[in-house]
Coordinates of C-alpha atoms and ligand atoms in Angstrom, one line a residue:
X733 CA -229.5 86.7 71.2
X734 CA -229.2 89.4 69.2
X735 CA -226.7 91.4 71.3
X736 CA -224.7 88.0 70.8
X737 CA -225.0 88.0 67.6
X738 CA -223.0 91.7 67.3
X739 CA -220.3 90.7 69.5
X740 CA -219.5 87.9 67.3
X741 CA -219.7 89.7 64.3
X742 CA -217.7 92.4 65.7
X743 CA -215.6 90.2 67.3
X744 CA -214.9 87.5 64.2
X745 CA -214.4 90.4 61.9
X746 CA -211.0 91.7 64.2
X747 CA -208.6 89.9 63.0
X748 CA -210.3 90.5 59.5
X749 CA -209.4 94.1 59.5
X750 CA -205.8 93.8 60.2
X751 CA -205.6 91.1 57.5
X752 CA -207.7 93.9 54.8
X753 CA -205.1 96.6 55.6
X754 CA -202.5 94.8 54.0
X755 CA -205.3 93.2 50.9
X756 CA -204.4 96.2 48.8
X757 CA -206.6 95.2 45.9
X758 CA -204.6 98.2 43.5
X759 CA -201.8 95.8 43.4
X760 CA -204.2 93.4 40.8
X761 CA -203.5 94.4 37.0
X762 CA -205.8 97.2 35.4
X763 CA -207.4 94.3 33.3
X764 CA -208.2 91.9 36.2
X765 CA -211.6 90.0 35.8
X766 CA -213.3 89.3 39.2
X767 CA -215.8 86.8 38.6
X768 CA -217.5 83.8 39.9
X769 CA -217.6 80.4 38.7
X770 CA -220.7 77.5 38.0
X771 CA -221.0 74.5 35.8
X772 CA -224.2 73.6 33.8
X773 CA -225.2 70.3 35.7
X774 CA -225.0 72.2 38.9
X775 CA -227.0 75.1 37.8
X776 CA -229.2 74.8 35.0
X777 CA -231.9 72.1 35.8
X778 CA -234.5 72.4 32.8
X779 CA -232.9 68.8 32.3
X780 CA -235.2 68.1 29.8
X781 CA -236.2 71.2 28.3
X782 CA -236.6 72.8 24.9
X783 CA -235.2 69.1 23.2
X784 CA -231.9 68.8 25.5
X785 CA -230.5 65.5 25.7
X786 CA -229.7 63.2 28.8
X787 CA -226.4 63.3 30.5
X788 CA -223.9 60.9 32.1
X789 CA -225.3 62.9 35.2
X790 CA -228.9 63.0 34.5
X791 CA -229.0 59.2 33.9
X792 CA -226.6 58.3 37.2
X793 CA -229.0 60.5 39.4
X794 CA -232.3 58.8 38.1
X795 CA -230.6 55.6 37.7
X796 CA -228.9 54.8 40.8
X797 CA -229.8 57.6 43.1
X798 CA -228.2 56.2 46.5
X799 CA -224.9 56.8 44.7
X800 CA -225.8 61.0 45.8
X801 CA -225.3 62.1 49.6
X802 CA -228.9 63.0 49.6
X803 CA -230.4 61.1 46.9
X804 CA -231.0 64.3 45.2
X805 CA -230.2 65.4 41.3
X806 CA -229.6 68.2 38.9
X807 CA -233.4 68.2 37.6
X808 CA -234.0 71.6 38.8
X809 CA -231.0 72.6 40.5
X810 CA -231.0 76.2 40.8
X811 CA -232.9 76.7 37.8
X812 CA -230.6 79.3 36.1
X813 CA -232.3 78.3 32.9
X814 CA -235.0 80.2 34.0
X815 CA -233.4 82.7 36.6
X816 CA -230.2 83.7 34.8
X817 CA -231.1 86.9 34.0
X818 CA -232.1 87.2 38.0
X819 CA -228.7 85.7 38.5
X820 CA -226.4 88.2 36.1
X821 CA -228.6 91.5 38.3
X822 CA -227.3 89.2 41.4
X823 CA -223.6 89.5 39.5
X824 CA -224.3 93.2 38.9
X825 CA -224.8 93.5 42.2
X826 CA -221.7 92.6 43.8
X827 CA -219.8 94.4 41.0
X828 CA -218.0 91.1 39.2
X829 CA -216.7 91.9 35.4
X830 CA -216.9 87.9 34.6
X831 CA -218.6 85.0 34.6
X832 CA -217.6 81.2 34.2
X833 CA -220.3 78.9 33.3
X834 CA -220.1 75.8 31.2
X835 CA -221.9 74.5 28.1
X836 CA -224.4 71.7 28.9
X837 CA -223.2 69.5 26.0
X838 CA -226.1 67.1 25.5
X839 CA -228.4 70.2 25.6
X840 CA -226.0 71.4 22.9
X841 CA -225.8 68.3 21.1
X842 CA -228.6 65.4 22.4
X843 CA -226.7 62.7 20.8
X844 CA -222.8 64.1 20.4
X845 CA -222.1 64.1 16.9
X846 CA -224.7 61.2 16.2
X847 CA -227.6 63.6 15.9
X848 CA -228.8 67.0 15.1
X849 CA -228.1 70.6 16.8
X850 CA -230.5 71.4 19.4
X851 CA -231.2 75.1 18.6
X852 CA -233.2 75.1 21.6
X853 CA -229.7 75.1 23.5
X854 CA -228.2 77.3 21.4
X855 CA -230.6 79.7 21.8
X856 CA -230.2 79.5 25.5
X857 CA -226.6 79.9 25.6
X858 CA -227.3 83.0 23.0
X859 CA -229.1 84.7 25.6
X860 CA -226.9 84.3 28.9
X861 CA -224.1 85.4 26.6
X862 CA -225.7 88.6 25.4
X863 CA -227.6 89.1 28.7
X864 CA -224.0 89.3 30.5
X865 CA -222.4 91.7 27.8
X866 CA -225.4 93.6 28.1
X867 CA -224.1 94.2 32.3
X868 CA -220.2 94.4 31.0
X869 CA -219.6 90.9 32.2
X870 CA -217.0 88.6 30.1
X871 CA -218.4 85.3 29.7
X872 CA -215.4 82.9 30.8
X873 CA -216.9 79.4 28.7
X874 CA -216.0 75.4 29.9
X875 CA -216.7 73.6 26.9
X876 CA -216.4 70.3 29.2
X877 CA -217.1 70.6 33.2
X878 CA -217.8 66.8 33.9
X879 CA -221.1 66.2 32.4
X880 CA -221.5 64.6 28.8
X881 CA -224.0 62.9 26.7
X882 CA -225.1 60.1 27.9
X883 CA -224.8 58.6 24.1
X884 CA -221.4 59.2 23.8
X885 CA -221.5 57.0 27.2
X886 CA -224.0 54.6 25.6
X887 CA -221.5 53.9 22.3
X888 CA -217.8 53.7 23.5
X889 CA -217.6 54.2 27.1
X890 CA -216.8 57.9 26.5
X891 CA -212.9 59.2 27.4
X892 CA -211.7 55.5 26.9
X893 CA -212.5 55.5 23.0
X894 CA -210.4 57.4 20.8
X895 CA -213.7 58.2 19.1
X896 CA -214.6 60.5 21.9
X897 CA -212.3 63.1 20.1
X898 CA -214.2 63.4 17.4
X899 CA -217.2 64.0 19.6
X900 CA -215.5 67.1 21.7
X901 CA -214.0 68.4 18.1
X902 CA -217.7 68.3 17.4
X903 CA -218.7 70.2 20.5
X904 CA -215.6 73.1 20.2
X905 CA -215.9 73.7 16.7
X906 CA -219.8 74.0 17.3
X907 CA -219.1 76.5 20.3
X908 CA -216.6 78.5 18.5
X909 CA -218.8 78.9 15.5
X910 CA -221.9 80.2 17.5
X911 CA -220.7 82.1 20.2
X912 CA -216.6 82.8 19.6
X913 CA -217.8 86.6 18.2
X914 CA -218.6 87.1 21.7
X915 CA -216.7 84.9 23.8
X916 CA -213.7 85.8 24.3
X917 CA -212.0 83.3 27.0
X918 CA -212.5 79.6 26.4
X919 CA -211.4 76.0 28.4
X920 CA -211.5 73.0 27.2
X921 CA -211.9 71.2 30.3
X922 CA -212.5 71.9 33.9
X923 CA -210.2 69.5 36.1
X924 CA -209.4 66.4 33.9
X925 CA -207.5 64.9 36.5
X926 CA -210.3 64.5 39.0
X927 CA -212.6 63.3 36.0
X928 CA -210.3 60.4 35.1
X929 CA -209.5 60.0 39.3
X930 CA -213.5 59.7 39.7
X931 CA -214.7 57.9 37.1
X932 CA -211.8 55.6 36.1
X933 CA -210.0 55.4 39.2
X934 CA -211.9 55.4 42.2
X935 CA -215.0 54.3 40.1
X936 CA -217.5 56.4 42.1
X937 CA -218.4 58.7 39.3
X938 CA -219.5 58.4 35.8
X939 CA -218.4 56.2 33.5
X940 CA -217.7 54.2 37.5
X941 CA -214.8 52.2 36.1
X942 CA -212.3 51.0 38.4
X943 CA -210.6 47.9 39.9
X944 CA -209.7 46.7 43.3
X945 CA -208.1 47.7 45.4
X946 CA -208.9 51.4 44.1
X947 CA -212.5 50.7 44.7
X948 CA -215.2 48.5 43.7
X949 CA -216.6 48.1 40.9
X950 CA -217.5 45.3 38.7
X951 CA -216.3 46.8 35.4
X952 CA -212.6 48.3 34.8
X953 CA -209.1 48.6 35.5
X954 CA -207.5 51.1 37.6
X955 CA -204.5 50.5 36.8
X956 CA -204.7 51.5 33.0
X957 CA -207.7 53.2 32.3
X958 CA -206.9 56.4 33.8
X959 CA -204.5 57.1 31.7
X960 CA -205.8 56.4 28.2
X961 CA -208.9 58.5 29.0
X962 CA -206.9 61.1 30.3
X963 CA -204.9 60.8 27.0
X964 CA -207.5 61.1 25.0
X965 CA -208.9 63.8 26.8
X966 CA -205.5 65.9 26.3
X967 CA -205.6 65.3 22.4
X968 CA -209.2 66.5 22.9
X969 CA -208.0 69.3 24.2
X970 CA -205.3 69.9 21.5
X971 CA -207.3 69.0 18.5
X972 CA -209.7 71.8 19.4
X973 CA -207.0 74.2 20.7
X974 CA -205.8 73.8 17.1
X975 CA -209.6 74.5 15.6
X976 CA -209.8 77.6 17.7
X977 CA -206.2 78.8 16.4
X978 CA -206.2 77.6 12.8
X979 CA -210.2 78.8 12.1
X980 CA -211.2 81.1 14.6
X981 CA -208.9 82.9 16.8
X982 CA -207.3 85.4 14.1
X983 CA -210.9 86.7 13.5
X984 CA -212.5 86.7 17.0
X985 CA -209.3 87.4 18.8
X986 CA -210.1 85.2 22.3
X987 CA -207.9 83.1 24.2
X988 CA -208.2 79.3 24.7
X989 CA -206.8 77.6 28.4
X990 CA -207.5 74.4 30.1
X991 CA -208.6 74.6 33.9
X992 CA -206.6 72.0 36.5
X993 CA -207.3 71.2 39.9
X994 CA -204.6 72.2 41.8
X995 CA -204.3 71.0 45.5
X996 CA -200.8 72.2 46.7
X997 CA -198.3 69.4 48.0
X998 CA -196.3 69.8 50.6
X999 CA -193.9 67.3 51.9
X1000 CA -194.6 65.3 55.2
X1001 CA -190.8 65.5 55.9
X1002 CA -187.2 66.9 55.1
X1003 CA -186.6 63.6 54.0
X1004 CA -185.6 63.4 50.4
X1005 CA -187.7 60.5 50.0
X1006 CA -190.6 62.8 51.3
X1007 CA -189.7 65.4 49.0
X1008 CA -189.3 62.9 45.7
X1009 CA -192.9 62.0 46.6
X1010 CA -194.1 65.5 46.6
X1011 CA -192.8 65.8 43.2
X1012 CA -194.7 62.9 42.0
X1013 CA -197.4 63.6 43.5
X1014 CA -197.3 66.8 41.0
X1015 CA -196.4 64.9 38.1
X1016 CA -199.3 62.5 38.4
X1017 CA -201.7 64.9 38.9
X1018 CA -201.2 68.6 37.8
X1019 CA -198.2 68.0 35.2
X1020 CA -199.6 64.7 33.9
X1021 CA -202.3 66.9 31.5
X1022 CA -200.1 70.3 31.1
X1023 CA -196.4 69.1 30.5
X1024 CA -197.9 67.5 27.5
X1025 CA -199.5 71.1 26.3
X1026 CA -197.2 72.4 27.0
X1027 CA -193.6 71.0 26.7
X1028 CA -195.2 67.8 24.4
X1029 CA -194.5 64.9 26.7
X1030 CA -195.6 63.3 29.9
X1031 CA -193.8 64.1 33.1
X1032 CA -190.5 62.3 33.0
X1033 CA -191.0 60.7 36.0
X1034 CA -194.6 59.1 34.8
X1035 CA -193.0 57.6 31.7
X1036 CA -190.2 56.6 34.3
X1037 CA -192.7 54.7 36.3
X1038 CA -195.4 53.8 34.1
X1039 CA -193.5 52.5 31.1
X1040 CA -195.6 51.0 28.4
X1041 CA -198.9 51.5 30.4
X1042 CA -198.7 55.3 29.5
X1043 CA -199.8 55.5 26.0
X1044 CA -197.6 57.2 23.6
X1045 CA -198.2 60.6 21.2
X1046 CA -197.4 59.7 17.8
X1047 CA -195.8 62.3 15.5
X1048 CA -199.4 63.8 14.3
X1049 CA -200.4 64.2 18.1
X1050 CA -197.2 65.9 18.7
X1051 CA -197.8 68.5 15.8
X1052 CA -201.5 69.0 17.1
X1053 CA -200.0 69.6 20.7
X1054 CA -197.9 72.5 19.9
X1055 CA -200.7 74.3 20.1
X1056 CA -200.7 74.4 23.8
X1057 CA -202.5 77.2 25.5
X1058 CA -203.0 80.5 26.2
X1059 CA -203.8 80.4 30.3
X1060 CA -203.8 78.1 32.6
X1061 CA -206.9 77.7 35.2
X1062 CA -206.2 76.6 38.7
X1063 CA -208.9 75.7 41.4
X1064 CA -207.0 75.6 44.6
X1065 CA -209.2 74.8 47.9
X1066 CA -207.2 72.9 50.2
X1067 CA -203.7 71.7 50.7
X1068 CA -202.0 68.3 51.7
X1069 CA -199.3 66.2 52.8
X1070 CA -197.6 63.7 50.9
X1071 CA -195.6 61.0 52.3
X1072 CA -193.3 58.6 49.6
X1073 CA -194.7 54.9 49.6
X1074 CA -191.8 53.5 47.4
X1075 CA -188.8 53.6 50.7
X1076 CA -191.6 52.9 53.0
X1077 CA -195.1 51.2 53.0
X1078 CA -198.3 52.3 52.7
X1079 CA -201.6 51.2 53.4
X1080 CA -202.8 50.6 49.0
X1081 CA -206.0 53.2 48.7
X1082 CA -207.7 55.1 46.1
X1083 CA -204.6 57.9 46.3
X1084 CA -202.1 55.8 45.3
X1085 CA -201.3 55.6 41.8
X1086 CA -200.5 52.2 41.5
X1087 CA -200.9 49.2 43.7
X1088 CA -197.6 49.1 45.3
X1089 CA -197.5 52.3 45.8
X1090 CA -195.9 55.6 44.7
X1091 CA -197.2 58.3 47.6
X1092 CA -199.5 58.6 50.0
X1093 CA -201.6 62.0 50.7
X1094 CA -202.6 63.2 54.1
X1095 CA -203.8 66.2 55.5
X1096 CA -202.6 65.2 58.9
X1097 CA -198.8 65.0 60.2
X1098 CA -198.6 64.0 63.5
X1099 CA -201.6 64.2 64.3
X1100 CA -201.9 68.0 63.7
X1101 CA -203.5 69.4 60.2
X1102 CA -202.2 71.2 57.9
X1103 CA -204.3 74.6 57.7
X1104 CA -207.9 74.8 59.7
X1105 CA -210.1 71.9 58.8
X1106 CA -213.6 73.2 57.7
X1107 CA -217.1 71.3 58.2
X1108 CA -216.4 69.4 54.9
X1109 CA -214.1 66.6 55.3
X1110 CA -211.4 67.1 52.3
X1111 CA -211.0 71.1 52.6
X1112 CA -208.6 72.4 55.1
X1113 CA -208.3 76.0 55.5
X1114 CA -204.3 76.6 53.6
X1115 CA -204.1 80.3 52.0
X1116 CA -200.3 80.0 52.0
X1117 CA -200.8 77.0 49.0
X1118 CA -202.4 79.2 46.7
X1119 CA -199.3 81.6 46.3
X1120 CA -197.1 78.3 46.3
X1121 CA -199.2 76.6 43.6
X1122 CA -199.1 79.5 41.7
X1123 CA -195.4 80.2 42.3
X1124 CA -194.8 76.4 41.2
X1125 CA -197.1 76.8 37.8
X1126 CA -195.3 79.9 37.0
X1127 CA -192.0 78.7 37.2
X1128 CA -192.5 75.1 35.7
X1129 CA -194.6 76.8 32.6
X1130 CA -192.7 79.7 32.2
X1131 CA -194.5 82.8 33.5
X1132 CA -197.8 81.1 31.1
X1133 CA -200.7 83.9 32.2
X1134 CA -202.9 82.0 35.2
X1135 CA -206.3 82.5 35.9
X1136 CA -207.3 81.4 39.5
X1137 CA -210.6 79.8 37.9
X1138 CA -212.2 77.9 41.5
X1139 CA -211.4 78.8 45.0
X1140 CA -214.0 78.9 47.8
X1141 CA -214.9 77.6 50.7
X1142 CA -217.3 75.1 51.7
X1143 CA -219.8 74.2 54.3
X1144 CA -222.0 71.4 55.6
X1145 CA -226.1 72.5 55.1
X1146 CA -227.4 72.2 59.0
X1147 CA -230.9 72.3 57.9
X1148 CA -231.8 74.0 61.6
X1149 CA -229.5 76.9 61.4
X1150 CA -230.7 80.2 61.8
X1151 CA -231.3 83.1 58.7
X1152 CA -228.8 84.3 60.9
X1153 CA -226.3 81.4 60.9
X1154 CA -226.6 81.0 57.6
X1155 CA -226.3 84.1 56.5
X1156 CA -222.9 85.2 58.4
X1157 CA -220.4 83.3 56.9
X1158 CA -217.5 84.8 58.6
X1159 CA -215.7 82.1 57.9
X1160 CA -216.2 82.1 53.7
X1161 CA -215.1 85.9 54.0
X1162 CA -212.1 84.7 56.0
X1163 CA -211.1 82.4 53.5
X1164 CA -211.7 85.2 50.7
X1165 CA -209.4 87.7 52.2
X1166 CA -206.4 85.1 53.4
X1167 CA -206.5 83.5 49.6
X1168 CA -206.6 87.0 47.9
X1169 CA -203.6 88.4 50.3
X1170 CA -202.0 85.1 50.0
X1171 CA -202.4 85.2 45.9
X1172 CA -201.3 89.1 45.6
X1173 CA -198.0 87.9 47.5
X1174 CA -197.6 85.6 44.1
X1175 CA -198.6 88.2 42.3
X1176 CA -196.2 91.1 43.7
X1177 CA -193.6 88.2 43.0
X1178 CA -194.0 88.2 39.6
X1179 CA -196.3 85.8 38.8
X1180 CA -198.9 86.8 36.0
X1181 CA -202.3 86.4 37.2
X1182 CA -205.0 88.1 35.5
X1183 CA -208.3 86.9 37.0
X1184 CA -209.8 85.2 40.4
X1185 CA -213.3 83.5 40.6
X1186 CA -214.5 82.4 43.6
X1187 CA -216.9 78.9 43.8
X1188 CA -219.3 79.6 44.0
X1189 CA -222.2 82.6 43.7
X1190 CA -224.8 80.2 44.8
X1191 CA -225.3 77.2 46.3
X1192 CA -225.6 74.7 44.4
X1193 CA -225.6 70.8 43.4
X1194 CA -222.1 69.6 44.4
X1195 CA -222.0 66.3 42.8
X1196 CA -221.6 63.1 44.6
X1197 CA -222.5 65.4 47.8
X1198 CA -226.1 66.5 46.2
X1199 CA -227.5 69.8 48.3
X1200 CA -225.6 69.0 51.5
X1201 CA -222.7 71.2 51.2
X1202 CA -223.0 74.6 50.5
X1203 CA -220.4 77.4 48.6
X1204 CA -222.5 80.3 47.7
X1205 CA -221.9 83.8 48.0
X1206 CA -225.4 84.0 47.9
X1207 CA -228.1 81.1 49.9
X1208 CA -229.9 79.4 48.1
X1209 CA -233.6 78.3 49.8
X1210 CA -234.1 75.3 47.6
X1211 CA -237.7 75.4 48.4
X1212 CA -237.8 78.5 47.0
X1213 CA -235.1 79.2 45.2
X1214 CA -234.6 82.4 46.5
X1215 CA -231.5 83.5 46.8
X1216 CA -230.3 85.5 49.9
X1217 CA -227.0 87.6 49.9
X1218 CA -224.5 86.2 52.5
X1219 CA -221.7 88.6 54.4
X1220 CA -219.0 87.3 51.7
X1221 CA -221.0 88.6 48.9
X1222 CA -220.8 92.0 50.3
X1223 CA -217.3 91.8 51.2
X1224 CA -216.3 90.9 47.9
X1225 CA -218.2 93.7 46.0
X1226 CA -216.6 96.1 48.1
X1227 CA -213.7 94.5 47.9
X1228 CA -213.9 95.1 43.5
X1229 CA -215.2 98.5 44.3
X1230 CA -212.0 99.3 45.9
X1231 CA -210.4 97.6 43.2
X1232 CA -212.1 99.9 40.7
X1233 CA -211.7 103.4 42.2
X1234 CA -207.7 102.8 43.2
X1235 CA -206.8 101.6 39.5
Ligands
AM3_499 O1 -218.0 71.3 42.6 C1 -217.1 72.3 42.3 C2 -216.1 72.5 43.3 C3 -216.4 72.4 44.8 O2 -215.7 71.2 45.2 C4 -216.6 72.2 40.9 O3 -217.6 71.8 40.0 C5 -215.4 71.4 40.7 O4 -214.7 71.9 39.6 C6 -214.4 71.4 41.9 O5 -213.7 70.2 41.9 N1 -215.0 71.5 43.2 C7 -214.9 70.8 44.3 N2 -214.2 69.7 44.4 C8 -214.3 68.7 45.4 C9 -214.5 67.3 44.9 C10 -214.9 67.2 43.4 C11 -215.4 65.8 43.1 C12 -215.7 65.7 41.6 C13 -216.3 64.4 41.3 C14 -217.0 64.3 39.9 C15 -216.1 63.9 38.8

């Protein structure tokens, strides 16, 4: 077995080395930051500790656990509470100069703005910051990724009230104020879009609000609600944007971005009807939160379509968004197709944006799909969309600086593989070089990328799928919690090293 075992490694990594010829990591900026990315619910457990709050998570997991692949939760997770300064010697390790994370808030704030500070939290977040300076790695802060408190939940049904501003004004100002000396890159929200799709769409994630035919659930309406949370999230977003720059920024001298999640969309045919669809596919995801940073309105097409159901900016909320951004974060995984539903029918699902129909996304055309699928049914294996995505963001916001904040590769746990098996993940380090060659193409074409992170540097919880699929450059044994280097965490030290010694 083990003379197997070299021939397939020797044999998976050929193609590999033709591809790393051309991955000439000098061509990334000076400046770059190489990092990896996490978010508090999926790391931290300690759920309860030193006086945190409970979350929209922490109450969803206990409450109605068969809603979780594996019934599992975020209790312990992988317990970077305790192990984060095991975890920054594990960054060390593989040579990365940054690290995203994201603020837990209810271990921040218990109650949102309804109750005291927890110091406790503070004091936590005080330490992973200075314990990464102390290693010469940049902390890279979410203020939201997904999780709230379970209050702000509890008293208005949290993005939907206008109130819930006030509660993430609360939450930046907070951040800014205790850790902005040292923090020096900030986002306001990790993937609004799949928020409001998830949990006021498709209703299978916190606040679960949704109506049929989008899914089912008793409480909701799918055809609205998405888009007054997300607008409320954007003014959330540009009320503490303006915080940061009007009491903050001049002094610490950090820069403030929101990160989207940015499937690329390619069109099923040459059709112009296909290739209408494509674009508003884009508008109603991507460009629905960052033409409003950005240029101050929704996506002419959305207010085309949506009419009066897309609430409106007034003159104040138009002042507060010209604050815009500094960056924008993409997380690109996977591509897809999308077919128009307007000319022709489709079948009304969770993907369409309204009932009749406005497009239809598929990863299949003909049968055939569109990059390698993976073990994990929505990630196909597409390196040509992250150069196009990036390309497309570029030229629709004006050359705005882009970090690549998310991309990885995931895999379904097979609880009887092999150290072995689990360990040589050929195919994560695959995925790694054909994004970074594919990215450096955009890059070499002008577009101004100064950082990559790559989900994930452990396994971890991944939401609605609990422990059952698996990103990390390093294994988590959840037994354990020992963590294990796989081949990609090698690969992508060496691949910084290089980085390092040819700049
Ligand atoms: O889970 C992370 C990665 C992996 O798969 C990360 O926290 C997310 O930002 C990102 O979206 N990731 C991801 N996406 C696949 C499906 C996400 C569902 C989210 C539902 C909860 C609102």
């Amino acid at each position: 077995p083990f003379i197997n075992f070299l021939l397939l490694i020797s044999l998976s990594s050929l193609p590999l080395r033709a591809l790393s010829n051309r991955l000439d990591p000098s061509h990334l900026p000076n400046n770059f930051l190489f990092g990896t990315a996490s978010s508090a619910y999926q790391y931290e457990g300690a759920y309860l500790s030193d006086g945190k709050g409970l979350s929209d998570w922490d109450v969803l997991t206990h409450r109605t656990p068969e809603k979780i692949k594996d019934g599992s939760n975020g209790d312990i997770a992988v317990d970077q509470y305790h192990h984060y300064q095991e975890d920054i010697d594990l960054m060390e390790a593989i040579n990365v100069n940054s690290y995203r994370f994201s603020i837990s808030w209810a271990r921040v704030l218990p109650k949102g703005r309804f109750g005291e500070i927890n110091y406790g939290g503070i004091s936590y977040y005080n330490r992973l910051i200075n314990a990464l300076l102390l290693k010469g790695i940049q902390p890279f802060v979410t203020l939201s990724h997904f999780d709230l408190p379970e209050e702000i939940v509890y008293r208005y049904g949290s993005w939907l009230s206008p109130e819930s501003q006030e509660d993430f004004i609360y939450l930046a100002d907070l951040c800014f104020k205790s850790f902005g000396d040292r923090v020096k890159y900030w986002t306001t929200f990790n993937e609004p879009d799949n928020l409001v799709t998830y949990g006021y769409r498709r209703g299978e994630a916190p606040p679960f609000r949704c109506s049929k035919p989008f899914g089912n659930c008793s409480e909701g309406d799918s055809e609205k609600e998405p888009y007054v949370a997300a607008h409320n999230i954007i003014l959330s977003h540009a009320a503490a944007v303006y915080i940061y720059r009007t009491k903050y920024q001049a002094e610490q001298g950090g820069k403030i971005g929101i990160v989207m999640h940015c499937d690329w969309y390619e069109p099923i045919s040459n059709s112009m009807a296909d290739k209408k669809a494509t674009e508003r596919a884009r508008s109603f995801t991507n460009n629905w939160f960052l033409d409003p940073i950005i240029f101050g309105e929704y996506p002419p097409i959305m207010q085309k379509i949506l009419g009066n159901i897309l609430p409106e900016f007034s003159s104040n909320d138009k002042e507060k968004l010209k604050s815009g951004l500094d960056f924008i974060g993409i997380n690109y995984y996977t591509s897809y197709y999308v077919k128009d539903c307007i000319y022709s029918k489709c079948e009304p699902g969770p993907w369409i944006t309204r009932t009749e129909g406005l497009f239809e996304q598929s990863a299949l055309k003909d049968g055939v799909p569109i990059g390698k699928p993976t073990s994990i049914d929505w990630q196909y294996v597409y390196p040509q969309g992250i150069e196009k995505i990036v390309t497309y963001v570029k030229n629709r916001y004006n050359n705005t600086p882009i970090f690549i904040t998310e991309n990885g590769y995931g895999e379904l746990d097979k609880p009887n593989n092999t150290e072995e098996q689990y360990l040589n993940d050929f195919n994560r380090k695959n995925y790694m070089v054909g994004h970074l060659d594919s990215l450096l193409e955009a890059i070499r074409k002008g577009a101004d990328v100064r950082g990559y992170f790559v989900w994930s540097l452990l396994d971890n919880f991944e939401w609605l799928q609990g422990y059952t699929v698996r990103f990390g450059l390093y294994h988590v044994d959840y037994a354990t919690l020992k963590r294990t280097p796989r081949l990609s965490a090698s690969w992508y030290k060496e691949f910084i090293a290089k980085h390092k010694t040819e700049t």
